[in-house]
XYZ file of C-alpha atoms in Angstrom:
188
model
C -43.456 -0.123 70.771
C -45.409 2.908 70.089
C -45.146 5.063 67.123
C -43.850 8.013 69.069
C -40.809 6.125 70.371
C -39.721 4.436 67.143
C -36.213 5.514 65.973
C -36.101 7.710 62.949
C -35.619 5.855 59.698
C -32.467 6.604 57.697
C -33.183 7.140 54.007
C -30.661 6.366 51.359
C -30.702 6.526 47.607
C -32.605 3.887 45.826
C -31.041 1.660 43.201
C -32.796 3.485 40.363
C -31.488 6.917 41.587
C -27.973 5.642 41.720
C -28.217 4.132 38.141
C -29.600 7.411 36.833
C -26.789 9.411 38.492
C -24.093 7.025 37.154
C -25.588 7.323 33.688
C -25.539 11.158 33.763
C -22.002 11.041 35.117
C -20.923 8.646 32.391
C -22.379 10.967 29.703
C -20.567 13.937 31.191
C -17.274 12.041 31.256
C -17.724 10.945 27.554
C -18.473 14.548 26.494
C -15.446 15.903 28.454
C -13.298 13.010 26.957
C -14.465 13.901 23.372
C -13.727 17.569 23.885
C -10.185 16.865 25.279
C -9.509 14.362 22.398
C -10.563 16.908 19.787
C -8.465 19.744 21.417
C -5.490 17.333 21.611
C -5.885 16.402 17.941
C -6.197 20.044 16.873
C -3.105 20.972 19.006
C -1.067 18.152 17.493
C -2.123 19.134 13.941
C -1.228 22.824 14.560
C 2.140 21.833 16.065
C 2.963 19.626 13.083
C 2.057 22.405 10.681
C 4.218 24.922 12.557
C 7.137 22.496 12.590
C 6.731 21.866 8.820
C 6.631 25.577 8.114
C 9.670 26.240 10.323
C 11.566 23.454 8.441
C 10.538 24.913 5.110
C 11.547 28.393 6.142
C 15.005 27.132 7.335
C 15.464 25.316 4.011
C 14.476 28.382 1.941
C 16.729 30.529 4.077
C 19.647 28.150 3.343
C 18.853 28.209 -0.359
C 18.617 31.973 -0.432
C 21.880 32.376 1.519
C 23.669 29.954 -0.905
C 22.175 31.499 -3.966
C 23.223 34.919 -2.829
C 26.830 33.733 -2.877
C 26.789 32.757 -6.534
C 29.853 34.322 -8.087
C 29.852 36.769 -11.024
C 33.519 37.670 -11.328
C 33.140 40.187 -14.207
C 36.278 41.072 -16.194
C 37.224 42.600 -19.538
C 38.411 40.315 -22.330
C 38.687 40.136 -26.098
C 35.451 39.174 -27.842
C 37.244 36.506 -29.878
C 40.641 35.223 -28.563
C 41.772 34.081 -32.083
C 40.764 37.250 -33.918
C 40.135 40.022 -31.419
C 38.190 43.060 -32.532
C 37.255 44.747 -29.290
C 37.157 44.428 -25.535
C 33.913 43.099 -23.974
C 32.794 42.630 -20.423
C 32.606 38.822 -19.614
C 31.681 36.846 -16.488
C 32.497 33.510 -15.079
C 28.904 32.997 -13.842
C 27.531 29.531 -14.475
C 23.969 29.959 -13.234
C 21.464 27.476 -14.754
C 17.766 27.251 -13.894
C 14.778 25.465 -15.290
C 13.326 22.067 -16.119
C 15.289 19.097 -17.298
C 18.643 19.890 -15.724
C 18.587 17.019 -13.351
C 16.419 14.260 -14.822
C 12.831 15.468 -15.243
C 12.819 17.957 -12.405
C 13.226 21.717 -12.112
C 16.634 22.711 -10.881
C 19.058 25.535 -10.171
C 22.800 25.148 -10.453
C 25.416 27.797 -9.776
C 28.898 28.214 -8.620
C 29.756 29.801 -5.292
C 32.542 30.126 -2.767
C 31.672 27.164 -0.540
C 35.060 25.861 0.427
C 33.765 22.214 0.366
C 36.536 19.847 -0.445
C 37.053 16.053 -0.233
C 40.751 16.589 0.706
C 40.542 18.676 3.896
C 44.109 17.783 4.796
C 45.276 19.459 1.596
C 42.776 22.293 1.066
C 41.438 22.667 4.569
C 40.892 26.250 5.827
C 40.386 27.673 2.343
C 36.766 28.860 2.729
C 36.900 30.834 -0.510
C 37.300 27.837 -2.780
C 34.882 27.642 -5.662
C 32.214 24.882 -5.699
C 29.478 23.910 -8.107
C 26.249 23.684 -6.249
C 22.647 22.984 -7.032
C 19.167 22.324 -5.785
C 16.586 20.254 -7.599
C 13.339 18.451 -6.891
C 13.202 14.681 -6.964
C 9.938 12.639 -7.086
C 10.058 9.007 -5.995
C 9.362 6.520 -3.302
C 10.121 7.189 0.264
C 13.175 5.452 1.656
C 11.640 3.092 4.248
C 13.705 0.413 6.026
C 12.354 -3.068 4.933
C 12.298 -4.219 8.564
C 9.387 -1.922 9.423
C 7.117 -3.623 6.832
C 5.621 -0.228 5.817
C 4.494 0.539 2.283
C 6.671 3.245 0.614
C 4.737 6.302 -0.396
C 5.717 8.485 -3.302
C 6.619 12.098 -2.506
C 8.647 15.108 -3.697
C 12.059 15.851 -2.127
C 14.194 18.886 -2.352
C 17.721 17.688 -3.019
C 20.959 19.615 -2.593
C 24.212 18.918 -4.411
C 27.634 20.374 -3.863
C 30.607 19.261 -5.882
C 34.024 19.120 -4.203
C 36.398 21.893 -5.327
C 39.006 19.444 -6.610
C 36.396 17.876 -8.961
C 35.080 21.201 -10.236
C 33.998 20.389 -13.790
C 32.292 23.677 -14.651
C 34.969 24.589 -17.220
C 35.694 21.116 -18.602
C 32.784 20.808 -21.082
C 32.053 22.613 -24.302
C 28.369 23.211 -23.612
C 29.042 24.661 -20.142
C 26.444 22.641 -18.350
C 27.131 18.946 -18.812
C 28.555 18.963 -15.284
C 24.957 19.054 -13.906
C 24.508 15.394 -14.780
C 26.470 14.402 -11.703
C 24.019 16.039 -9.438
C 21.355 13.341 -9.416
C 23.808 10.620 -8.600
C 25.704 12.447 -5.870
C 22.906 14.453 -4.231
C 22.651 14.598 -0.473
């Protein structure tokens, strides 16, 4: 065979060229994977923060709505029922706020027209019934089911308490606020 008649030689990639190309491609994939992972993590973090703020906003809106319903019911009465000397404006508002009202936490207790009753068959449909209500902060361990085997973390919880109308004890004590002691035991 002569040189002029030999078939053209097909050239392919060498093994070294293939290894270099695969290495560059692997680096590009790892960079893209890192960027996607970081973006996913930031997206998840932002979504969690948004959900937490939405939950907090809903809770504060509920608290604001309930506090705005606290009753005042002003009326005129004698200053001293046993020896009256003059008429004075009085109110039935029992609104207590501050530390130490429910354990060691800060709390706000009030009365409002909530219509919550334990005997709905007897008092059902009476939305204007008076309830004692309150909100307080509780600090303690998380309630974790023992089956999960997770360690309980300590955290703050906003607790809500509403006393049934038929158990309304606002007027049954001399000090006027001993009824708040029930809140910690009965809180939702």
